[in-house]
Short mmCIF file of C-alpha atoms and ligand atoms in Angstrom, two decimals:
data_model
loop_
_atom_site.label_atom_id
_atom_site.label_comp_id
_atom_site.label_asym_id
_atom_site.label_seq_id
_atom_site.Cartn_x
_atom_site.Cartn_y
_atom_site.Cartn_z
CA MET A 1 188.87 -27.40 168.09
CA HIS A 2 191.60 -29.12 170.02
CA SER A 3 191.40 -32.47 171.70
CA LEU A 4 192.36 -32.82 175.32
CA LYS A 5 193.02 -36.27 176.74
CA ASN A 6 192.14 -35.16 180.27
CA ASP A 7 189.74 -32.22 180.60
CA ARG A 8 188.52 -32.87 184.17
CA TYR A 9 190.00 -29.62 185.42
CA LEU A 10 188.16 -27.51 182.80
CA ARG A 11 184.93 -29.47 183.26
CA ALA A 12 184.98 -29.14 187.05
CA LEU A 13 185.47 -25.36 186.81
CA LEU A 14 182.37 -25.21 184.61
CA ARG A 15 180.53 -27.47 187.10
CA GLN A 16 180.16 -30.24 184.51
CA PRO A 17 180.24 -33.94 185.51
CA VAL A 18 183.64 -35.63 185.96
CA ASP A 19 184.74 -39.18 186.87
CA VAL A 20 186.99 -38.14 189.76
CA THR A 21 187.84 -34.77 191.34
CA PRO A 22 190.68 -33.04 189.45
CA VAL A 23 193.73 -31.91 191.41
CA TRP A 24 196.78 -29.67 190.95
CA MET A 25 199.00 -27.81 193.42
CA MET A 26 199.77 -24.11 193.59
CA ARG A 27 203.54 -23.70 193.03
CA GLN A 28 203.71 -27.29 191.84
CA ALA A 29 206.89 -26.42 189.96
CA GLY A 30 209.39 -25.23 192.53
CA ARG A 31 212.18 -25.68 195.01
CA TYR A 32 210.76 -28.74 196.81
CA LEU A 33 211.71 -30.70 193.65
CA PRO A 34 215.45 -31.47 193.21
CA GLU A 35 215.03 -31.50 189.42
CA TYR A 36 213.67 -27.92 189.61
CA LYS A 37 216.75 -26.77 191.52
CA ALA A 38 218.96 -28.41 188.90
CA THR A 39 217.19 -26.66 186.01
CA ARG A 40 217.23 -23.32 187.84
CA ALA A 41 220.99 -23.72 188.37
CA GLN A 42 221.35 -24.42 184.65
CA ALA A 43 219.43 -21.18 183.87
CA GLY A 44 221.53 -19.21 186.39
CA ASP A 45 218.74 -17.57 188.39
CA PHE A 46 214.97 -17.48 188.70
CA MET A 47 214.22 -14.68 186.18
CA SER A 48 216.57 -16.22 183.60
CA LEU A 49 214.60 -19.44 184.03
CA CYS A 50 211.34 -17.55 183.40
CA LYS A 51 212.83 -15.90 180.29
CA ASN A 52 214.03 -19.16 178.71
CA ALA A 53 211.00 -20.80 177.03
CA GLU A 54 212.60 -24.27 176.80
CA LEU A 55 213.68 -24.33 180.45
CA ALA A 56 210.42 -22.75 181.69
CA CYS A 57 208.63 -25.53 179.79
CA GLU A 58 210.91 -28.15 181.34
CA VAL A 59 210.13 -27.05 184.93
CA THR A 60 206.40 -26.76 184.12
CA LEU A 61 206.40 -30.41 183.05
CA GLN A 62 208.56 -31.76 185.92
CA PRO A 63 205.74 -32.15 188.49
CA LEU A 64 203.54 -33.81 185.81
CA ARG A 65 206.15 -36.53 185.34
CA ARG A 66 206.09 -37.33 189.05
CA TYR A 67 202.39 -36.94 189.83
CA ASP A 68 199.03 -37.68 188.23
CA LEU A 69 198.10 -33.98 188.05
CA ASP A 70 195.06 -32.77 186.11
CA ALA A 71 196.51 -29.42 185.03
CA ALA A 72 199.80 -27.72 184.22
CA ILE A 73 200.45 -24.11 185.24
CA LEU A 74 202.65 -21.77 183.25
CA PHE A 75 206.00 -21.34 184.95
CA SER A 76 206.47 -17.60 185.43
CA ASP A 77 205.80 -15.03 188.13
CA ILE A 78 203.15 -12.43 188.89
CA LEU A 79 205.79 -9.66 188.99
CA THR A 80 206.53 -9.84 185.24
CA ILE A 81 204.08 -6.95 184.56
CA PRO A 82 205.66 -4.43 186.99
CA ASP A 83 209.08 -5.51 185.70
CA ALA A 84 207.93 -4.81 182.13
CA MET A 85 206.65 -1.39 183.31
CA GLY A 86 210.26 -0.54 184.20
CA LEU A 87 210.37 -1.09 187.97
CA GLY A 88 213.49 -3.27 187.85
CA LEU A 89 212.59 -6.60 189.47
CA TYR A 90 215.34 -8.53 191.23
CA PHE A 91 215.52 -11.31 193.80
CA GLU A 92 217.82 -11.08 196.79
CA GLN A 93 218.86 -14.42 198.27
CA GLY A 94 216.40 -15.41 201.01
CA GLU A 95 214.56 -12.07 200.90
CA GLY A 96 212.07 -12.53 198.10
CA PRO A 97 211.30 -10.10 195.27
CA LYS A 98 212.46 -6.48 195.24
CA PHE A 99 212.09 -3.46 192.92
CA SER A 100 214.91 -1.00 192.29
CA ASN A 101 212.43 1.72 191.15
CA PRO A 102 209.33 1.43 193.37
CA ILE A 103 206.31 3.72 192.90
CA THR A 104 206.34 6.70 195.26
CA CYS A 105 203.95 9.32 193.86
CA MET A 106 201.24 10.26 191.35
CA ALA A 107 203.82 11.32 188.75
CA ASP A 108 205.41 7.84 188.83
CA ILE A 109 201.97 6.34 188.18
CA GLN A 110 201.11 8.76 185.37
CA ASN A 111 204.37 7.87 183.65
CA LEU A 112 203.89 4.08 183.80
CA PRO A 113 203.72 2.50 180.33
CA ALA A 114 201.26 -0.28 179.40
CA PRO A 115 203.49 -3.23 178.42
CA ASP A 116 202.73 -4.88 175.09
CA PRO A 117 202.38 -8.63 175.81
CA GLU A 118 204.01 -9.57 172.51
CA GLN A 119 206.93 -7.15 173.03
CA GLU A 120 208.23 -6.66 176.59
CA LEU A 121 206.40 -9.76 177.80
CA GLN A 122 206.94 -11.90 174.74
CA TYR A 123 209.11 -14.29 176.74
CA VAL A 124 205.98 -15.25 178.73
CA MET A 125 203.95 -15.85 175.56
CA ASN A 126 206.82 -17.89 174.12
CA ALA A 127 206.79 -20.03 177.27
CA VAL A 128 203.01 -20.52 176.91
CA ARG A 129 203.38 -21.59 173.26
CA THR A 130 206.28 -23.95 174.04
CA ILE A 131 204.51 -25.56 177.01
CA ARG A 132 201.24 -25.96 175.14
CA LYS A 133 203.03 -27.69 172.27
CA ASN A 134 204.97 -30.02 174.58
CA LEU A 135 201.90 -30.92 176.66
CA GLN A 136 200.48 -32.63 173.55
CA GLY A 137 196.95 -32.36 174.89
CA GLU A 138 197.62 -34.43 178.01
CA VAL A 139 196.16 -31.87 180.45
CA PRO A 140 195.06 -28.23 180.15
CA LEU A 141 197.47 -25.33 180.66
CA ILE A 142 196.62 -22.64 183.21
CA GLY A 143 197.80 -19.08 182.58
CA PHE A 144 197.90 -16.55 185.41
CA SER A 145 198.46 -13.03 186.61
CA GLY A 146 198.57 -11.17 189.91
CA SER A 147 195.58 -9.03 190.88
CA PRO A 148 196.00 -5.26 190.53
CA TRP A 149 195.98 -4.79 194.33
CA THR A 150 198.55 -7.54 194.95
CA LEU A 151 200.83 -6.23 192.18
CA ALA A 152 200.47 -2.70 193.56
CA THR A 153 201.57 -3.85 197.06
CA TYR A 154 204.92 -5.02 195.66
CA MET A 155 205.26 -1.94 193.39
CA ILE A 156 204.66 0.55 196.23
CA GLU A 157 206.26 -1.31 199.16
CA GLY A 158 209.28 -2.09 196.93
CA GLY A 159 209.04 -5.80 197.75
CA SER A 160 207.34 -8.13 200.21
CA SER A 161 205.68 -6.55 203.23
CA LYS A 162 204.05 -7.44 206.53
CA ALA A 163 202.04 -4.33 207.45
CA PHE A 164 201.58 -2.73 203.98
CA THR A 165 202.02 0.75 205.46
CA LYS A 166 203.15 2.52 202.27
CA ILE A 167 200.29 1.33 200.07
CA LYS A 168 197.70 1.90 202.81
CA LYS A 169 199.07 5.39 203.37
CA MET A 170 198.45 6.07 199.67
CA ALA A 171 195.03 4.36 199.79
CA PHE A 172 193.83 6.56 202.63
CA SER A 173 195.58 9.86 201.87
CA GLU A 174 195.88 9.87 198.05
CA PRO A 175 193.18 7.43 196.88
CA GLN A 176 192.94 8.94 193.40
CA ALA A 177 196.62 8.10 192.78
CA LEU A 178 196.18 4.49 193.90
CA HIS A 179 192.98 4.12 191.85
CA LEU A 180 194.83 5.33 188.75
CA LEU A 181 197.54 2.72 189.38
CA LEU A 182 195.01 -0.08 189.96
CA ASP A 183 193.08 0.88 186.83
CA LYS A 184 196.26 0.90 184.71
CA LEU A 185 197.23 -2.48 186.17
CA ALA A 186 193.77 -3.92 185.43
CA ASP A 187 194.13 -2.82 181.78
CA SER A 188 197.60 -4.39 181.56
CA VAL A 189 196.41 -7.62 183.20
CA ILE A 190 193.55 -7.89 180.68
CA LEU A 191 195.97 -7.50 177.75
CA TYR A 192 198.43 -9.93 179.37
CA LEU A 193 195.89 -12.68 180.13
CA ASN A 194 194.17 -12.35 176.76
CA ALA A 195 197.57 -12.71 175.10
CA GLN A 196 198.25 -15.85 177.20
CA ILE A 197 194.87 -17.21 176.04
CA ALA A 198 195.68 -16.41 172.40
CA ALA A 199 199.06 -18.15 172.89
CA GLY A 200 197.34 -21.30 174.19
CA ALA A 201 196.39 -20.97 177.88
CA GLN A 202 193.15 -22.94 178.37
CA SER A 203 192.13 -21.37 181.68
CA VAL A 204 193.39 -18.38 183.66
CA MET A 205 193.75 -17.65 187.34
CA VAL A 206 194.19 -14.32 189.14
CA PHE A 207 196.27 -14.47 192.34
CA ASP A 208 195.18 -11.91 194.92
CA THR A 209 197.57 -12.93 197.67
CA TRP A 210 197.12 -9.74 199.69
CA GLY A 211 193.46 -8.67 199.24
CA GLY A 212 192.73 -10.25 202.62
CA VAL A 213 194.68 -7.56 204.50
CA LEU A 214 191.98 -4.99 203.68
CA SER A 215 188.77 -4.10 205.51
CA PRO A 216 185.60 -5.36 203.76
CA ARG A 217 184.83 -1.99 202.16
CA ASP A 218 188.41 -1.40 201.12
CA TYR A 219 188.63 -4.93 199.65
CA GLN A 220 185.63 -4.11 197.46
CA ASP A 221 187.04 -0.71 196.48
CA PHE A 222 190.76 -1.44 195.99
CA SER A 223 190.87 -5.12 195.04
CA LEU A 224 187.63 -6.78 193.98
CA GLN A 225 186.43 -3.91 191.79
CA TYR A 226 189.53 -4.29 189.62
CA MET A 227 189.33 -8.09 189.46
CA HIS A 228 185.72 -7.62 188.34
CA LYS A 229 186.95 -5.34 185.55
CA ILE A 230 189.43 -8.05 184.54
CA VAL A 231 186.74 -10.77 184.47
CA ASP A 232 184.63 -8.50 182.23
CA GLY A 233 187.57 -7.89 179.85
CA LEU A 234 188.76 -11.46 179.35
CA THR A 235 188.36 -13.69 176.31
CA ARG A 236 185.99 -16.37 177.61
CA GLU A 237 186.11 -18.76 174.68
CA ASN A 238 188.91 -19.94 172.38
CA GLU A 239 189.51 -22.92 170.08
CA GLY A 240 185.84 -23.84 170.50
CA ARG A 241 186.06 -24.20 174.29
CA LYS A 242 185.17 -22.05 177.28
CA ILE A 243 188.12 -20.47 179.08
CA PRO A 244 187.31 -20.71 182.79
CA VAL A 245 188.51 -17.89 185.05
CA THR A 246 189.43 -18.46 188.70
CA LEU A 247 189.83 -15.69 191.28
CA PHE A 248 191.85 -16.47 194.41
CA THR A 249 192.00 -14.01 197.28
CA LYS A 250 193.82 -15.44 200.26
CA ASN A 251 191.99 -14.93 203.57
CA ALA A 252 188.71 -13.99 201.93
CA GLY A 253 186.30 -16.66 203.20
CA MET A 254 183.99 -13.96 204.53
CA TRP A 255 183.64 -12.35 201.09
CA LEU A 256 182.80 -15.35 198.88
CA GLU A 257 179.39 -14.02 197.78
CA SER A 258 180.86 -10.80 196.39
CA ILE A 259 183.73 -12.65 194.69
CA ALA A 260 181.27 -15.11 193.09
CA ALA A 261 179.15 -12.15 191.89
CA THR A 262 181.98 -10.95 189.57
CA GLY A 263 181.00 -13.60 187.03
CA CYS A 264 184.16 -15.68 187.46
CA ASP A 265 183.87 -19.47 187.02
CA GLY A 266 185.95 -20.61 189.98
CA VAL A 267 186.83 -19.21 193.40
CA GLY A 268 190.02 -20.29 195.16
CA LEU A 269 189.81 -21.03 198.89
CA ASP A 270 192.56 -21.05 201.46
CA TRP A 271 192.30 -23.47 204.41
CA THR A 272 190.71 -21.02 206.87
CA ILE A 273 187.19 -21.84 205.69
CA ASP A 274 185.33 -25.17 205.59
CA ILE A 275 184.56 -26.12 202.01
CA ASP A 276 181.03 -27.28 202.97
CA ASN A 277 180.30 -23.78 204.25
CA ALA A 278 181.70 -22.24 201.05
CA LYS A 279 179.67 -24.65 198.88
CA ALA A 280 176.43 -23.88 200.74
CA ARG A 281 176.98 -20.16 200.17
CA VAL A 282 178.20 -19.94 196.56
CA GLY A 283 178.23 -23.49 195.14
CA ASP A 284 175.27 -22.78 192.86
CA LYS A 285 177.17 -19.93 191.16
CA VAL A 286 180.82 -20.97 190.96
CA ALA A 287 183.17 -23.92 191.24
CA LEU A 288 185.46 -24.05 194.28
CA GLN A 289 189.19 -24.66 194.23
CA GLY A 290 191.02 -25.81 197.35
CA ASN A 291 191.58 -26.12 200.18
CA MET A 292 194.01 -28.29 202.14
CA ASP A 293 196.49 -26.54 204.43
CA PRO A 294 199.83 -26.87 202.56
CA SER A 295 201.52 -27.70 205.90
CA MET A 296 199.50 -30.94 205.98
CA LEU A 297 202.10 -32.22 203.49
CA TYR A 298 204.57 -32.46 206.41
CA ALA A 299 202.32 -35.09 208.03
CA SER A 300 202.22 -38.88 207.64
CA PRO A 301 200.61 -40.50 204.57
CA GLU A 302 197.70 -41.62 206.80
CA ARG A 303 197.11 -38.09 208.09
CA ILE A 304 197.28 -36.62 204.56
CA GLU A 305 194.75 -39.19 203.29
CA GLN A 306 192.46 -38.53 206.24
CA GLU A 307 192.49 -34.79 205.48
CA VAL A 308 191.81 -35.37 201.76
CA LYS A 309 188.82 -37.59 202.64
CA HIS A 310 187.55 -34.97 205.05
CA ILE A 311 187.63 -32.20 202.43
CA LEU A 312 186.07 -34.45 199.76
CA ALA A 313 183.25 -35.34 202.15
CA GLY A 314 182.85 -31.64 202.99
CA PHE A 315 182.27 -30.79 199.32
CA GLY A 316 180.14 -33.92 198.94
CA GLU A 317 178.37 -35.15 195.82
CA GLY A 318 178.53 -33.64 192.36
CA PRO A 319 180.82 -31.54 190.20
CA GLY A 320 182.29 -28.11 190.85
CA HIS A 321 185.35 -28.96 192.94
CA VAL A 322 188.98 -28.63 191.87
CA PHE A 323 191.16 -30.02 194.66
CA ASN A 324 194.22 -27.94 195.53
CA LEU A 325 196.24 -26.72 198.46
CA GLY A 326 195.00 -23.55 200.16
CA HIS A 327 198.23 -21.77 199.12
CA GLY A 328 201.56 -22.67 197.50
CA ILE A 329 203.42 -25.86 198.42
CA HIS A 330 206.23 -25.23 200.93
CA LEU A 331 209.78 -25.59 199.67
CA ASP A 332 210.86 -28.20 202.27
CA VAL A 333 207.97 -30.64 201.77
CA PRO A 334 209.07 -34.22 200.94
CA PRO A 335 208.15 -34.78 197.25
CA GLU A 336 206.72 -38.25 198.04
CA ASN A 337 204.09 -36.67 200.30
CA ALA A 338 202.76 -34.68 197.34
CA LYS A 339 202.22 -38.02 195.57
CA VAL A 340 200.21 -39.34 198.51
CA PHE A 341 198.07 -36.21 198.32
CA VAL A 342 197.40 -36.30 194.56
CA ASP A 343 196.68 -40.04 194.49
CA ALA A 344 194.34 -39.80 197.49
CA VAL A 345 192.21 -37.18 195.72
CA HIS A 346 191.62 -39.47 192.74
CA LYS A 347 191.24 -42.63 194.83
CA TYR A 348 188.72 -41.33 197.33
CA SER A 349 186.69 -38.97 195.12
CA ALA A 350 185.14 -41.43 192.61
CA GLN A 351 182.32 -42.20 195.07
CA TYR A 352 181.14 -38.56 194.88
CA HIS A 353 180.78 -38.63 191.08
CA LYS A 354 178.40 -41.53 190.49
CA GLY A 355 175.13 -39.64 189.90
O1 LIG B 1 202.31 -22.44 190.66
C1 LIG B 1 203.29 -22.62 189.89
O2 LIG B 1 203.97 -23.66 189.90
C2 LIG B 1 203.59 -21.55 188.85
C3 LIG B 1 204.60 -20.64 189.14
C4 LIG B 1 204.40 -19.43 190.06
C5 LIG B 1 205.53 -18.82 190.67
N1 LIG B 1 205.10 -17.69 191.31
C6 LIG B 1 206.91 -19.33 190.59
C7 LIG B 1 207.88 -18.83 191.54
C8 LIG B 1 203.28 -18.68 190.40
C9 LIG B 1 201.83 -18.95 190.06
C10 LIG B 1 203.74 -17.57 191.19
C11 LIG B 1 202.85 -16.51 191.69
C12 LIG B 1 203.36 -15.55 192.67
N2 LIG B 1 204.59 -14.94 192.73
C13 LIG B 1 202.57 -15.00 193.70
C14 LIG B 1 201.11 -15.29 193.92
C15 LIG B 1 200.87 -16.62 194.49
C16 LIG B 1 201.19 -16.74 195.93
O3 LIG B 1 202.11 -17.48 196.27
O4 LIG B 1 200.46 -16.11 196.72
C17 LIG B 1 203.38 -14.08 194.40
C18 LIG B 1 202.95 -13.28 195.61
C19 LIG B 1 204.64 -14.04 193.77
C20 LIG B 1 205.81 -13.16 194.11
C21 LIG B 1 206.97 -14.01 194.42
N3 LIG B 1 207.76 -14.59 193.46
C22 LIG B 1 207.41 -14.45 195.69
C23 LIG B 1 206.81 -14.04 197.01
C24 LIG B 1 208.47 -15.34 195.46
C25 LIG B 1 209.23 -16.14 196.48
C26 LIG B 1 210.54 -15.57 196.85
C27 LIG B 1 211.34 -16.56 197.67
O5 LIG B 1 212.56 -16.51 197.55
O6 LIG B 1 210.75 -17.38 198.38
C28 LIG B 1 208.68 -15.41 194.08
C29 LIG B 1 209.67 -16.23 193.38
C30 LIG B 1 209.15 -17.48 192.79
N4 LIG B 1 208.07 -17.53 191.95
C31 LIG B 1 209.68 -18.79 192.95
C32 LIG B 1 208.90 -19.64 192.15
C33 LIG B 1 209.09 -21.12 191.92
C34 LIG B 1 210.90 -19.16 193.76
C35 LIG B 1 212.10 -18.64 193.03
C36 LIG B 1 213.31 -19.51 193.12
O7 LIG B 1 213.38 -20.52 192.38
O8 LIG B 1 214.18 -19.15 193.91
#
């Protein structure tokens, strides 16, 4: 058993009563914070920052010093698994992630190793252990991974993409090759997330940034099926507490019922769906995480507060809501606006948790 001073985030994901709605921000550690840029400069570059447990811990804790956040998220990246499989991850200034050895054919996929989380990915587990120790039970630590489909887009496209032509070409002309890749990735994600849980992560989240570019049938076949396999393979209890699992597919408001049916605890929402609609459809099965447009943080304090109140009223009474942005915070947002956002969630949500 461990004692947590603030367990609102875990309770809300399990739809248990809370005093106020918990809140955290996707990409809460990042370039909008000057102290992040300073620590990254000290590390040299982004991947060196991820590989240094002390500095990864430092940037994880930075947003918690500024804001009254209800959760910390491991500082790392989703592309650690493909990197550990030998694809050669690097970041080109202003261009996002790239791989020097992208996947091109069935033989590449057959030859992919399954990374051992305590070997090739031990730097991630060391970061989890260091962060967990330094958090001293203040708030829970979220571990994470990319979804198999989202990881595969980067591995096959060789980096970020707009039209996803290479992976879709494989999906529609060589589906057995893509399914083998997705299945191998699902197995690696299960090992990776279970190792994060063993190292101290108290909840885990799967980021499916690109599932929403698929047709409904293809989403089921190439993305959701493998996230379902992951949910089934995860450790769901550790240190005497449930480990809630959240699935987040961006642009998937139309598929909430099938996502909720995987048996996950929480479903992440982007801002293209009203949370009252989402709650009416799946609120008796899962908790909901979201869903303010991250660009709202460019607006005035009054406008940000108005939007927070609107979303809180949309979810209405009772537990089962984790407030968040609908996607990662933008890198040019004024840090003080994030404070307005976080404080507004706590200030205006108490009235929905009286019963
Ligand atoms: O939320 C957090 O604070 C935890 C850290 C986190 C990062 N990446 C740090 C990061 C998380 C959860 C991620 C997930 C991630 N990484 C996703 C899924 C979530 C999403 O945004 O949809 C994806 C698609 C990636 C891949 C990736 N890594 C991209 C597209 C980029 C941005 C490249 C750029 O230059 O804008 C990264 C790099 C990255 N990951 C940064 C951070 C803080 C910026 C790197 C830097 O400091 O220069």
